[in-house]
PDB file of C-alpha atoms in Angstrom:
ATOM      1  CA  MET A  23      10.825  13.548   9.435  1.00  0.00           C
ATOM      2  CA  GLY A  24      14.839  13.526  10.838  1.00  0.00           C
ATOM      3  CA  THR A  25      17.358  11.139  10.339  1.00  0.00           C
ATOM      4  CA  ILE A  26      16.436   7.469   9.509  1.00  0.00           C
ATOM      5  CA  ARG A  27      18.859   5.269  11.071  1.00  0.00           C
ATOM      6  CA  ILE A  28      19.791   1.937   9.105  1.00  0.00           C
ATOM      7  CA  GLY A  29      20.739  -1.502   9.970  1.00  0.00           C
ATOM      8  CA  ILE A  30      21.587  -4.112   6.860  1.00  0.00           C
ATOM      9  CA  ALA A  31      21.765  -7.771   7.389  1.00  0.00           C
ATOM     10  CA  GLY A  32      23.393  -9.437   4.525  1.00  0.00           C
ATOM     11  CA  GLY A  33      25.315  -6.726   3.119  1.00  0.00           C
ATOM     12  CA  ALA A  34      27.372  -8.619   1.284  1.00  0.00           C
ATOM     13  CA  GLY A  35      25.646  -9.193  -1.749  1.00  0.00           C
ATOM     14  CA  TYR A  36      24.527  -7.866  -4.642  1.00  0.00           C
ATOM     15  CA  THR A  37      21.136  -6.524  -3.060  1.00  0.00           C
ATOM     16  CA  GLY A  38      23.161  -5.628  -0.373  1.00  0.00           C
ATOM     17  CA  GLY A  39      25.569  -3.585  -2.078  1.00  0.00           C
ATOM     18  CA  GLU A  40      23.114  -1.908  -4.117  1.00  0.00           C
ATOM     19  CA  LEU A  41      21.447  -0.992  -1.275  1.00  0.00           C
ATOM     20  CA  LEU A  42      24.294   0.586   0.491  1.00  0.00           C
ATOM     21  CA  ARG A  43      24.872   2.679  -3.235  1.00  0.00           C
ATOM     22  CA  ILE A  44      21.490   4.082  -2.395  1.00  0.00           C
ATOM     23  CA  LEU A  45      21.386   4.826   1.044  1.00  0.00           C
ATOM     24  CA  ILE A  46      25.159   6.276   1.689  1.00  0.00           C
ATOM     25  CA  ASN A  47      23.804   9.188  -0.683  1.00  0.00           C
ATOM     26  CA  HIS A  48      20.456   9.252   0.445  1.00  0.00           C
ATOM     27  CA  PRO A  49      19.909  12.695   2.059  1.00  0.00           C
ATOM     28  CA  GLN A  50      17.740  11.810   4.958  1.00  0.00           C
ATOM     29  CA  THR A  51      19.498   8.492   6.290  1.00  0.00           C
ATOM     30  CA  GLU A  52      22.381   7.156   7.944  1.00  0.00           C
ATOM     31  CA  VAL A  53      23.363   3.523   7.703  1.00  0.00           C
ATOM     32  CA  CYS A  54      24.867   2.647  11.304  1.00  0.00           C
ATOM     33  CA  TRP A  55      25.640  -0.918  10.862  1.00  0.00           C
ATOM     34  CA  VAL A  56      26.189  -3.629   7.797  1.00  0.00           C
ATOM     35  CA  ASN A  57      26.037  -7.653   9.228  1.00  0.00           C
ATOM     36  CA  SER A  58      28.269 -10.341   7.312  1.00  0.00           C
ATOM     37  CA  ASN A  59      29.526 -12.780   9.149  1.00  0.00           C
ATOM     38  CA  SER A  60      31.462 -14.083   6.602  1.00  0.00           C
ATOM     39  CA  ASN A  61      33.037 -10.501   6.302  1.00  0.00           C
ATOM     40  CA  ALA A  62      33.329  -9.099   9.695  1.00  0.00           C
ATOM     41  CA  GLY A  63      35.850  -6.661  10.193  1.00  0.00           C
ATOM     42  CA  LYS A  64      36.571  -6.086   6.595  1.00  0.00           C
ATOM     43  CA  PRO A  65      36.008  -2.457   4.933  1.00  0.00           C
ATOM     44  CA  ILE A  66      32.700  -2.421   2.817  1.00  0.00           C
ATOM     45  CA  SER A  67      34.837  -1.446  -0.085  1.00  0.00           C
ATOM     46  CA  ASP A  68      36.803  -4.603   0.063  1.00  0.00           C
ATOM     47  CA  VAL A  69      33.433  -6.154  -1.091  1.00  0.00           C
ATOM     48  CA  HIS A  70      32.143  -3.909  -2.819  1.00  0.00           C
ATOM     49  CA  ALA A  71      34.785  -1.872  -4.599  1.00  0.00           C
ATOM     50  CA  ASP A  72      32.457   0.649  -6.443  1.00  0.00           C
ATOM     51  CA  LEU A  73      32.051   2.306  -2.702  1.00  0.00           C
ATOM     52  CA  PHE A  74      35.964   2.955  -2.393  1.00  0.00           C
ATOM     53  CA  GLY A  75      36.118   6.609  -1.306  1.00  0.00           C
ATOM     54  CA  ASP A  76      32.422   6.622  -0.742  1.00  0.00           C
ATOM     55  CA  THR A  77      32.524   5.146   3.004  1.00  0.00           C
ATOM     56  CA  ASN A  78      34.724   4.171   5.747  1.00  0.00           C
ATOM     57  CA  LEU A  79      31.990   1.666   7.335  1.00  0.00           C
ATOM     58  CA  LYS A  80      33.102  -1.628   8.062  1.00  0.00           C
ATOM     59  CA  PHE A  81      31.015  -5.043   8.229  1.00  0.00           C
ATOM     60  CA  THR A  82      30.180  -6.365  11.861  1.00  0.00           C
ATOM     61  CA  ASP A  83      29.183  -9.943  12.708  1.00  0.00           C
ATOM     62  CA  SER A  84      27.084  -8.130  15.345  1.00  0.00           C
ATOM     63  CA  ILE A  85      23.887  -5.992  15.026  1.00  0.00           C
ATOM     64  CA  SER A  86      22.104  -3.395  17.534  1.00  0.00           C
ATOM     65  CA  GLN A  87      19.019  -2.266  18.228  1.00  0.00           C
ATOM     66  CA  ASP A  88      19.747   1.952  18.111  1.00  0.00           C
ATOM     67  CA  ILE A  89      18.083   1.705  14.236  1.00  0.00           C
ATOM     68  CA  ASP A  90      14.928   2.660  12.977  1.00  0.00           C
ATOM     69  CA  VAL A  91      14.501   0.309  10.111  1.00  0.00           C
ATOM     70  CA  LEU A  92      16.244  -3.199   9.535  1.00  0.00           C
ATOM     71  CA  PHE A  93      16.768  -4.522   5.984  1.00  0.00           C
ATOM     72  CA  LEU A  94      17.262  -8.216   5.305  1.00  0.00           C
ATOM     73  CA  CYS A  95      19.211  -8.891   2.368  1.00  0.00           C
ATOM     74  CA  VAL A  96      20.061 -12.777   3.073  1.00  0.00           C
ATOM     75  CA  GLY A  97      18.603 -15.213   1.486  1.00  0.00           C
ATOM     76  CA  HIS A  98      15.507 -16.719   0.700  1.00  0.00           C
ATOM     77  CA  GLY A  99      14.573 -18.789   3.698  1.00  0.00           C
ATOM     78  CA  ASP A 100      17.253 -17.054   5.813  1.00  0.00           C
ATOM     79  CA  ALA A 101      15.428 -13.911   6.972  1.00  0.00           C
ATOM     80  CA  LYS A 102      13.307 -16.424   9.160  1.00  0.00           C
ATOM     81  CA  LYS A 103      16.385 -17.778  10.434  1.00  0.00           C
ATOM     82  CA  PHE A 104      17.547 -14.460  10.799  1.00  0.00           C
ATOM     83  CA  LEU A 105      14.767 -13.286  12.718  1.00  0.00           C
ATOM     84  CA  ASP A 106      14.399 -16.663  14.590  1.00  0.00           C
ATOM     85  CA  ASN A 107      18.093 -15.987  15.931  1.00  0.00           C
ATOM     86  CA  HIS A 108      18.339 -12.177  16.973  1.00  0.00           C
ATOM     87  CA  GLU A 109      15.790 -10.337  18.884  1.00  0.00           C
ATOM     88  CA  ILE A 110      14.994  -7.481  17.405  1.00  0.00           C
ATOM     89  CA  ALA A 111      12.552  -4.528  19.192  1.00  0.00           C
ATOM     90  CA  ALA A 112       9.225  -4.170  18.164  1.00  0.00           C
ATOM     91  CA  SER A 113       9.895  -0.532  17.566  1.00  0.00           C
ATOM     92  CA  ILE A 114      12.329  -1.646  14.260  1.00  0.00           C
ATOM     93  CA  LYS A 115      10.254  -1.812  11.462  1.00  0.00           C
ATOM     94  CA  ILE A 116      11.516  -4.365   8.761  1.00  0.00           C
ATOM     95  CA  ILE A 117      12.087  -4.512   5.044  1.00  0.00           C
ATOM     96  CA  ASP A 118      12.470  -8.021   3.749  1.00  0.00           C
ATOM     97  CA  LEU A 119      13.746  -8.461   0.392  1.00  0.00           C
ATOM     98  CA  SER A 120      13.684 -12.339   0.282  1.00  0.00           C
ATOM     99  CA  GLN A 121      10.899 -14.214  -0.409  1.00  0.00           C
ATOM    100  CA  ASP A 122      10.018 -15.394   2.745  1.00  0.00           C
ATOM    101  CA  PHE A 123       7.068 -13.320   3.864  1.00  0.00           C
ATOM    102  CA  ARG A 124       5.794 -12.659   0.167  1.00  0.00           C
ATOM    103  CA  LEU A 125       2.484 -14.688   0.404  1.00  0.00           C
ATOM    104  CA  ASN A 126      -0.223 -14.115   2.490  1.00  0.00           C
ATOM    105  CA  LEU A 127      -0.426 -17.714   4.241  1.00  0.00           C
ATOM    106  CA  ASN A 128       3.843 -17.340   4.951  1.00  0.00           C
ATOM    107  CA  ALA A 129       3.163 -13.077   5.894  1.00  0.00           C
ATOM    108  CA  LYS A 130       3.610 -13.399   9.654  1.00  0.00           C
ATOM    109  CA  HIS A 131       6.550 -13.926  11.927  1.00  0.00           C
ATOM    110  CA  GLY A 132       5.716 -14.073  15.657  1.00  0.00           C
ATOM    111  CA  SER A 133       3.615 -10.569  16.689  1.00  0.00           C
ATOM    112  CA  ARG A 134       4.811  -8.819  13.352  1.00  0.00           C
ATOM    113  CA  SER A 135       2.791  -8.893   9.794  1.00  0.00           C
ATOM    114  CA  PHE A 136       4.265  -8.529   6.701  1.00  0.00           C
ATOM    115  CA  ILE A 137       2.376  -6.431   3.989  1.00  0.00           C
ATOM    116  CA  TYR A 138       3.363  -7.099   0.092  1.00  0.00           C
ATOM    117  CA  GLY A 139       5.281  -4.133  -0.779  1.00  0.00           C
ATOM    118  CA  LEU A 140       4.435  -3.420  -4.426  1.00  0.00           C
ATOM    119  CA  PRO A 141       3.532   0.321  -4.429  1.00  0.00           C
ATOM    120  CA  GLU A 142       1.459   0.524  -7.665  1.00  0.00           C
ATOM    121  CA  LEU A 143      -0.578  -1.946  -5.895  1.00  0.00           C
ATOM    122  CA  ASN A 144      -0.179  -1.330  -2.099  1.00  0.00           C
ATOM    123  CA  ARG A 145       1.183   2.209  -1.793  1.00  0.00           C
ATOM    124  CA  GLU A 146      -1.794   3.404   1.226  1.00  0.00           C
ATOM    125  CA  SER A 147      -0.857   0.088   3.312  1.00  0.00           C
ATOM    126  CA  ILE A 148       2.570   0.482   2.647  1.00  0.00           C
ATOM    127  CA  LYS A 149       2.502   3.717   4.276  1.00  0.00           C
ATOM    128  CA  GLN A 150       1.057   2.616   7.381  1.00  0.00           C
ATOM    129  CA  ALA A 151       3.149  -0.582   7.497  1.00  0.00           C
ATOM    130  CA  HIS A 152       5.680  -1.877  10.129  1.00  0.00           C
ATOM    131  CA  ASN A 153       6.921  -4.533   7.899  1.00  0.00           C
ATOM    132  CA  ILE A 154       7.547  -4.842   4.150  1.00  0.00           C
ATOM    133  CA  ALA A 155       7.731  -8.040   2.009  1.00  0.00           C
ATOM    134  CA  ASN A 156       9.673  -6.375  -0.921  1.00  0.00           C
ATOM    135  CA  PRO A 157       8.597  -8.288  -4.033  1.00  0.00           C
ATOM    136  CA  GLY A 158      10.751 -10.523  -6.385  1.00  0.00           C
ATOM    137  CA  CYS A 159      12.191  -9.200  -9.508  1.00  0.00           C
ATOM    138  CA  PHE A 160      10.598 -10.868 -11.795  1.00  0.00           C
ATOM    139  CA  ALA A 161       7.556 -10.339  -9.969  1.00  0.00           C
ATOM    140  CA  THR A 162       7.638  -6.938 -10.053  1.00  0.00           C
ATOM    141  CA  GLY A 163       8.185  -6.286 -13.821  1.00  0.00           C
ATOM    142  CA  ILE A 164       5.467  -8.691 -14.583  1.00  0.00           C
ATOM    143  CA  GLN A 165       2.931  -7.336 -12.392  1.00  0.00           C
ATOM    144  CA  ILE A 166       3.444  -3.740 -13.559  1.00  0.00           C
ATOM    145  CA  GLY A 167       2.677  -5.059 -17.143  1.00  0.00           C
ATOM    146  CA  LEU A 168      -0.663  -6.962 -16.129  1.00  0.00           C
ATOM    147  CA  LEU A 169      -1.856  -4.579 -13.107  1.00  0.00           C
ATOM    148  CA  PRO A 170      -4.150  -2.071 -14.887  1.00  0.00           C
ATOM    149  CA  LEU A 171      -6.164  -4.962 -16.944  1.00  0.00           C
ATOM    150  CA  ALA A 172      -6.592  -6.758 -13.548  1.00  0.00           C
ATOM    151  CA  ALA A 173      -7.776  -3.762 -11.946  1.00  0.00           C
ATOM    152  CA  ALA A 174     -10.205  -3.075 -14.676  1.00  0.00           C
ATOM    153  CA  GLY A 175     -11.892  -6.654 -14.357  1.00  0.00           C
ATOM    154  CA  LEU A 176     -10.119  -7.664 -17.950  1.00  0.00           C
ATOM    155  CA  LEU A 177      -8.015 -10.414 -17.087  1.00  0.00           C
ATOM    156  CA  ASN A 178     -10.336 -13.159 -18.673  1.00  0.00           C
ATOM    157  CA  SER A 179      -7.948 -15.196 -20.910  1.00  0.00           C
ATOM    158  CA  GLU A 180      -4.969 -16.990 -20.619  1.00  0.00           C
ATOM    159  CA  VAL A 181      -1.421 -14.737 -19.858  1.00  0.00           C
ATOM    160  CA  HIS A 182       1.436 -15.981 -21.933  1.00  0.00           C
ATOM    161  CA  ILE A 183       4.779 -14.227 -20.351  1.00  0.00           C
ATOM    162  CA  ASN A 184       8.674 -14.923 -22.013  1.00  0.00           C
ATOM    163  CA  ALA A 185      10.830 -12.688 -19.487  1.00  0.00           C
ATOM    164  CA  THR A 186      15.025 -12.659 -19.716  1.00  0.00           C
ATOM    165  CA  THR A 187      16.896 -12.021 -16.629  1.00  0.00           C
ATOM    166  CA  GLY A 188      20.256 -10.459 -16.128  1.00  0.00           C
ATOM    167  CA  SER A 189      23.319 -13.033 -14.379  1.00  0.00           C
ATOM    168  CA  THR A 190      22.868 -10.589 -11.307  1.00  0.00           C
ATOM    169  CA  GLY A 191      19.430 -12.177 -10.643  1.00  0.00           C
ATOM    170  CA  ALA A 192      20.941 -15.449  -9.684  1.00  0.00           C
ATOM    171  CA  GLY A 193      23.004 -13.722  -6.983  1.00  0.00           C
ATOM    172  CA  GLN A 194      26.728 -13.841  -6.125  1.00  0.00           C
ATOM    173  CA  SER A 195      27.240 -17.419  -4.990  1.00  0.00           C
ATOM    174  CA  LEU A 196      28.832 -19.173  -7.495  1.00  0.00           C
ATOM    175  CA  SER A 197      27.057 -21.751  -9.853  1.00  0.00           C
ATOM    176  CA  PRO A 198      27.109 -24.026 -13.100  1.00  0.00           C
ATOM    177  CA  THR A 199      25.080 -21.496 -14.954  1.00  0.00           C
ATOM    178  CA  SER A 200      26.742 -18.206 -13.271  1.00  0.00           C
ATOM    179  CA  HIS A 201      30.055 -18.806 -14.318  1.00  0.00           C
ATOM    180  CA  PHE A 202      31.136 -16.066 -17.216  1.00  0.00           C
ATOM    181  CA  SER A 203      32.129 -19.068 -19.502  1.00  0.00           C
ATOM    182  CA  TRP A 204      28.730 -20.461 -19.488  1.00  0.00           C
ATOM    183  CA  ARG A 205      27.153 -17.229 -19.628  1.00  0.00           C
ATOM    184  CA  ASN A 206      28.735 -15.665 -22.048  1.00  0.00           C
ATOM    185  CA  ASN A 207      27.304 -15.466 -25.389  1.00  0.00           C
ATOM    186  CA  ASN A 208      24.476 -18.129 -24.213  1.00  0.00           C
ATOM    187  CA  LEU A 209      20.731 -17.905 -23.660  1.00  0.00           C
ATOM    188  CA  SER A 210      18.803 -20.479 -21.808  1.00  0.00           C
ATOM    189  CA  VAL A 211      15.089 -21.342 -20.263  1.00  0.00           C
ATOM    190  CA  TYR A 212      14.527 -22.351 -16.681  1.00  0.00           C
ATOM    191  CA  LYS A 213      11.947 -23.116 -14.281  1.00  0.00           C
ATOM    192  CA  ALA A 214       9.562 -22.950 -17.445  1.00  0.00           C
ATOM    193  CA  PHE A 215       6.009 -22.710 -15.915  1.00  0.00           C
ATOM    194  CA  GLU A 216       6.865 -23.152 -12.234  1.00  0.00           C
ATOM    195  CA  HIS A 217       8.733 -20.102 -11.559  1.00  0.00           C
ATOM    196  CA  GLN A 218       7.889 -19.337  -7.634  1.00  0.00           C
ATOM    197  CA  HIS A 219       7.178 -15.839  -8.510  1.00  0.00           C
ATOM    198  CA  LEU A 220       3.999 -17.205 -10.081  1.00  0.00           C
ATOM    199  CA  ASN A 221       2.507 -17.352  -6.682  1.00  0.00           C
ATOM    200  CA  GLU A 222       2.901 -13.797  -5.633  1.00  0.00           C
ATOM    201  CA  ILE A 223       2.030 -12.171  -9.262  1.00  0.00           C
ATOM    202  CA  GLY A 224      -1.377 -14.545  -9.009  1.00  0.00           C
ATOM    203  CA  GLN A 225      -2.008 -13.194  -5.450  1.00  0.00           C
ATOM    204  CA  SER A 226      -1.778  -9.642  -6.637  1.00  0.00           C
ATOM    205  CA  LEU A 227      -3.654 -10.264  -9.717  1.00  0.00           C
ATOM    206  CA  THR A 228      -6.444 -11.702  -7.617  1.00  0.00           C
ATOM    207  CA  GLN A 229      -6.155  -9.161  -5.001  1.00  0.00           C
ATOM    208  CA  LEU A 230      -7.559  -6.420  -7.831  1.00  0.00           C
ATOM    209  CA  GLN A 231      -9.797  -8.986  -9.680  1.00  0.00           C
ATOM    210  CA  ASN A 232     -11.410 -11.574  -7.494  1.00  0.00           C
ATOM    211  CA  ASN A 233     -12.455 -14.108 -10.281  1.00  0.00           C
ATOM    212  CA  PHE A 234      -9.387 -14.021 -12.076  1.00  0.00           C
ATOM    213  CA  ASP A 235      -8.407 -17.956 -12.314  1.00  0.00           C
ATOM    214  CA  GLN A 236      -6.565 -17.824 -15.884  1.00  0.00           C
ATOM    215  CA  ALA A 237      -3.458 -19.948 -16.785  1.00  0.00           C
ATOM    216  CA  MET A 238      -0.014 -17.827 -16.397  1.00  0.00           C
ATOM    217  CA  ASN A 239       2.464 -19.405 -18.990  1.00  0.00           C
ATOM    218  CA  PHE A 240       5.459 -17.754 -17.747  1.00  0.00           C
ATOM    219  CA  ILE A 241       8.842 -19.181 -19.301  1.00  0.00           C
ATOM    220  CA  PRO A 242      11.575 -17.520 -17.466  1.00  0.00           C
ATOM    221  CA  GLN A 243      15.222 -16.746 -19.411  1.00  0.00           C
ATOM    222  CA  ARG A 244      18.804 -16.549 -18.149  1.00  0.00           C
ATOM    223  CA  GLY A 245      20.322 -13.679 -20.441  1.00  0.00           C
ATOM    224  CA  ASP A 246      23.674 -13.057 -21.046  1.00  0.00           C
ATOM    225  CA  PHE A 247      23.799  -9.723 -19.710  1.00  0.00           C
ATOM    226  CA  THR A 248      24.736  -8.393 -16.260  1.00  0.00           C
ATOM    227  CA  ARG A 249      21.272  -6.316 -15.378  1.00  0.00           C
ATOM    228  CA  GLY A 250      17.937  -5.616 -15.742  1.00  0.00           C
ATOM    229  CA  ILE A 251      14.576  -7.723 -16.780  1.00  0.00           C
ATOM    230  CA  LEU A 252      12.741  -7.725 -20.231  1.00  0.00           C
ATOM    231  CA  ALA A 253       9.120  -9.135 -19.908  1.00  0.00           C
ATOM    232  CA  ALA A 254       6.873  -9.465 -23.003  1.00  0.00           C
ATOM    233  CA  MET A 255       3.320 -10.631 -22.370  1.00  0.00           C
ATOM    234  CA  TYR A 256       0.111 -11.204 -24.233  1.00  0.00           C
ATOM    235  CA  THR A 257      -3.287 -11.783 -23.546  1.00  0.00           C
ATOM    236  CA  GLU A 258      -6.567 -11.601 -25.364  1.00  0.00           C
ATOM    237  CA  CYS A 259      -8.324  -8.226 -24.925  1.00  0.00           C
ATOM    238  CA  ALA A 260     -11.076  -6.333 -26.229  1.00  0.00           C
ATOM    239  CA  LEU A 261      -9.468  -2.942 -25.896  1.00  0.00           C
ATOM    240  CA  THR A 262      -8.529  -0.897 -28.770  1.00  0.00           C
ATOM    241  CA  LEU A 263      -4.670   0.134 -28.383  1.00  0.00           C
ATOM    242  CA  ASP A 264      -5.926   3.725 -27.728  1.00  0.00           C
ATOM    243  CA  GLU A 265      -8.174   2.470 -25.080  1.00  0.00           C
ATOM    244  CA  ALA A 266      -5.210   0.499 -23.491  1.00  0.00           C
ATOM    245  CA  TYR A 267      -2.885   2.990 -23.361  1.00  0.00           C
ATOM    246  CA  ASP A 268      -5.868   5.144 -21.542  1.00  0.00           C
ATOM    247  CA  LEU A 269      -6.297   2.342 -19.450  1.00  0.00           C
ATOM    248  CA  TYR A 270      -2.492   2.229 -18.539  1.00  0.00           C
ATOM    249  CA  GLU A 271      -1.766   5.653 -18.219  1.00  0.00           C
ATOM    250  CA  ASN A 272      -4.593   6.308 -15.939  1.00  0.00           C
ATOM    251  CA  TYR A 273      -3.830   3.286 -13.530  1.00  0.00           C
ATOM    252  CA  PHE A 274      -0.085   4.668 -13.176  1.00  0.00           C
ATOM    253  CA  LYS A 275      -0.388   8.338 -13.217  1.00  0.00           C
ATOM    254  CA  ASP A 276       0.294   8.988  -9.665  1.00  0.00           C
ATOM    255  CA  HIS A 277       3.139   6.059  -9.701  1.00  0.00           C
ATOM    256  CA  PRO A 278       6.246   8.242 -10.448  1.00  0.00           C
ATOM    257  CA  PHE A 279       8.844   5.559 -11.349  1.00  0.00           C
ATOM    258  CA  THR A 280       6.357   3.588 -13.929  1.00  0.00           C
ATOM    259  CA  HIS A 281       5.824   5.092 -17.269  1.00  0.00           C
ATOM    260  CA  VAL A 282       4.183   4.451 -20.200  1.00  0.00           C
ATOM    261  CA  SER A 283       5.729   4.524 -23.369  1.00  0.00           C
ATOM    262  CA  LYS A 284       4.268   4.926 -27.068  1.00  0.00           C
ATOM    263  CA  ARG A 285       8.233   4.025 -28.492  1.00  0.00           C
ATOM    264  CA  ASN A 286       9.258   0.693 -28.268  1.00  0.00           C
ATOM    265  CA  ILE A 287      11.434   0.461 -25.454  1.00  0.00           C
ATOM    266  CA  ASP A 288      14.844  -0.894 -24.476  1.00  0.00           C
ATOM    267  CA  LEU A 289      16.642  -2.624 -21.080  1.00  0.00           C
ATOM    268  CA  LYS A 290      19.312   0.655 -21.396  1.00  0.00           C
ATOM    269  CA  GLN A 291      16.641   3.031 -20.342  1.00  0.00           C
ATOM    270  CA  VAL A 292      16.093   1.678 -16.874  1.00  0.00           C
ATOM    271  CA  VAL A 293      19.325  -0.059 -16.448  1.00  0.00           C
ATOM    272  CA  ASN A 294      21.002   1.665 -12.591  1.00  0.00           C
ATOM    273  CA  THR A 295      17.225   3.776 -12.324  1.00  0.00           C
ATOM    274  CA  ASN A 296      14.701   2.514 -10.656  1.00  0.00           C
ATOM    275  CA  LYS A 297      12.160   2.730 -13.179  1.00  0.00           C
ATOM    276  CA  ALA A 298       9.583   0.692 -14.869  1.00  0.00           C
ATOM    277  CA  LEU A 299       8.808   1.201 -18.465  1.00  0.00           C
ATOM    278  CA  ILE A 300       5.678  -0.282 -20.446  1.00  0.00           C
ATOM    279  CA  HIS A 301       5.047  -0.577 -24.201  1.00  0.00           C
ATOM    280  CA  LEU A 302       1.593  -1.602 -25.457  1.00  0.00           C
ATOM    281  CA  GLU A 303       0.986  -2.824 -28.857  1.00  0.00           C
ATOM    282  CA  LYS A 304      -2.384  -4.571 -30.667  1.00  0.00           C
ATOM    283  CA  HIS A 305      -1.943  -7.785 -32.529  1.00  0.00           C
ATOM    284  CA  GLY A 306      -5.593  -8.566 -33.665  1.00  0.00           C
ATOM    285  CA  ASN A 307      -7.230  -9.800 -30.362  1.00  0.00           C
ATOM    286  CA  LYS A 308      -4.339  -9.902 -28.558  1.00  0.00           C
ATOM    287  CA  LEU A 309      -2.521  -6.899 -26.292  1.00  0.00           C
ATOM    288  CA  PHE A 310       1.027  -7.361 -26.250  1.00  0.00           C
ATOM    289  CA  ILE A 311       2.973  -5.618 -22.894  1.00  0.00           C
ATOM    290  CA  ILE A 312       6.440  -5.193 -22.669  1.00  0.00           C
ATOM    291  CA  SER A 313       8.158  -4.228 -19.132  1.00  0.00           C
ATOM    292  CA  ILE A 314      11.403  -3.391 -18.570  1.00  0.00           C
ATOM    293  CA  ILE A 315      12.848  -3.167 -14.730  1.00  0.00           C
ATOM    294  CA  ASP A 316      16.505  -2.846 -13.644  1.00  0.00           C
ATOM    295  CA  ASN A 317      16.086  -6.761 -11.247  1.00  0.00           C
ATOM    296  CA  LEU A 318      18.645  -4.970  -8.635  1.00  0.00           C
ATOM    297  CA  LEU A 319      17.039  -1.732  -8.364  1.00  0.00           C
ATOM    298  CA  LYS A 320      13.387  -1.685  -9.047  1.00  0.00           C
ATOM    299  CA  GLY A 321      13.541  -5.576  -8.740  1.00  0.00           C
ATOM    300  CA  ALA A 322      14.921  -5.150  -5.255  1.00  0.00           C
ATOM    301  CA  SER A 323      17.161  -2.603  -3.537  1.00  0.00           C
ATOM    302  CA  GLY A 324      16.084   0.575  -5.395  1.00  0.00           C
ATOM    303  CA  HIS A 325      12.141  -0.916  -4.653  1.00  0.00           C
ATOM    304  CA  ALA A 326      13.242  -1.640  -0.820  1.00  0.00           C
ATOM    305  CA  VAL A 327      14.470   2.336  -0.637  1.00  0.00           C
ATOM    306  CA  GLN A 328      10.959   3.314  -2.309  1.00  0.00           C
ATOM    307  CA  ASN A 329       9.090   1.089   0.171  1.00  0.00           C
ATOM    308  CA  MET A 330      11.241   3.065   3.157  1.00  0.00           C
ATOM    309  CA  ASN A 331      10.523   6.103   1.968  1.00  0.00           C
ATOM    310  CA  LEU A 332       6.836   5.714   2.067  1.00  0.00           C
ATOM    311  CA  MET A 333       6.855   3.986   5.628  1.00  0.00           C
ATOM    312  CA  PHE A 334       8.251   7.245   6.741  1.00  0.00           C
ATOM    313  CA  GLY A 335       6.445   9.583   5.237  1.00  0.00           C
ATOM    314  CA  ILE A 336       9.235  11.325   3.172  1.00  0.00           C
ATOM    315  CA  GLY A 337       8.676  12.063  -0.619  1.00  0.00           C
ATOM    316  CA  GLU A 338       8.730   8.561  -2.609  1.00  0.00           C
ATOM    317  CA  THR A 339      11.370   9.549  -4.704  1.00  0.00           C
ATOM    318  CA  VAL A 340      14.097  10.506  -2.096  1.00  0.00           C
ATOM    319  CA  GLY A 341      17.882   8.922  -3.259  1.00  0.00           C
ATOM    320  CA  LEU A 342      16.476   7.304  -5.925  1.00  0.00           C
ATOM    321  CA  ARG A 343      16.500   9.852  -8.824  1.00  0.00           C
ATOM    322  CA  LEU A 344      19.279   7.795 -10.681  1.00  0.00           C
ATOM    323  CA  LYS A 345      20.238   8.212 -14.091  1.00  0.00           C
ATOM    324  CA  ALA A 346      20.146   5.207 -16.542  1.00  0.00           C
ATOM    325  CA  SER A 347      23.282   4.000 -17.940  1.00  0.00           C
ATOM    326  CA  ALA A 348      21.910   4.516 -21.289  1.00  0.00           C
ATOM    327  CA  PHE A 349      25.009   3.687 -23.806  1.00  0.00           C
TER     328      PHE A 349
END
């Protein structure tokens, strides 16, 4: 595969910035244009100061068709609008980071059909796909913790989930709950039992275990840190701890970013990387599962590049061997 030519729509936000950070250092990509109507003409480093000295690209309010893949880093609901308002050549592949095409009932736009882009679930389909719906950040972390059980037909009781995300999960637009003075030294619950990512999680679990009909009791929380997601889950399970570890290790053995740890895990192990880590414990008849990801990388932009690598037939980890901040 030669150089992959990239276009990015919505490049001024957090996911756009992280995507640029990866792609301008990726050995097989060229970023051809970055669309942002509100920042057209500005150097990218004026908005993403961490890229100062790394690129001379400027934002543009136009698009060109001379690309191989288009990344949509626009807001939820805006991906459909972007495709409605811009004619994109049929030869151009699309990776959408919004939620617009994640559910099967919404996975079409005109002649385009979108594949749900979770490699730990759909890797072979992703390799053949022309259009990808990139998973949500909470959805990625939670699914990675539950997929092995569903694949073995072992999700037969309610699942209880408590997950906390960093402030970047809310995007760059200011809101009452994203200001530093509110978020700092604070913790809050939102969308308890009703978070929109439950739909795509349930869809994936049913794909592996078609009789899955148990309640998923999901309590999302806003953390007072910048990035990362820690999901703590438990469900009744007859497996011993050793059997559970065998199940998880076998399920993920061919997935280069997902690792199962017998030691307890913490967010700094994955922040700034495309890794997902899992830790298991057994408490009575309950299996306790901890999963951690960086919400902007494995939960968004890194995941999107992983999907791009698979779609274009290059090494899955190319451009994504990133070191955790760790301390």
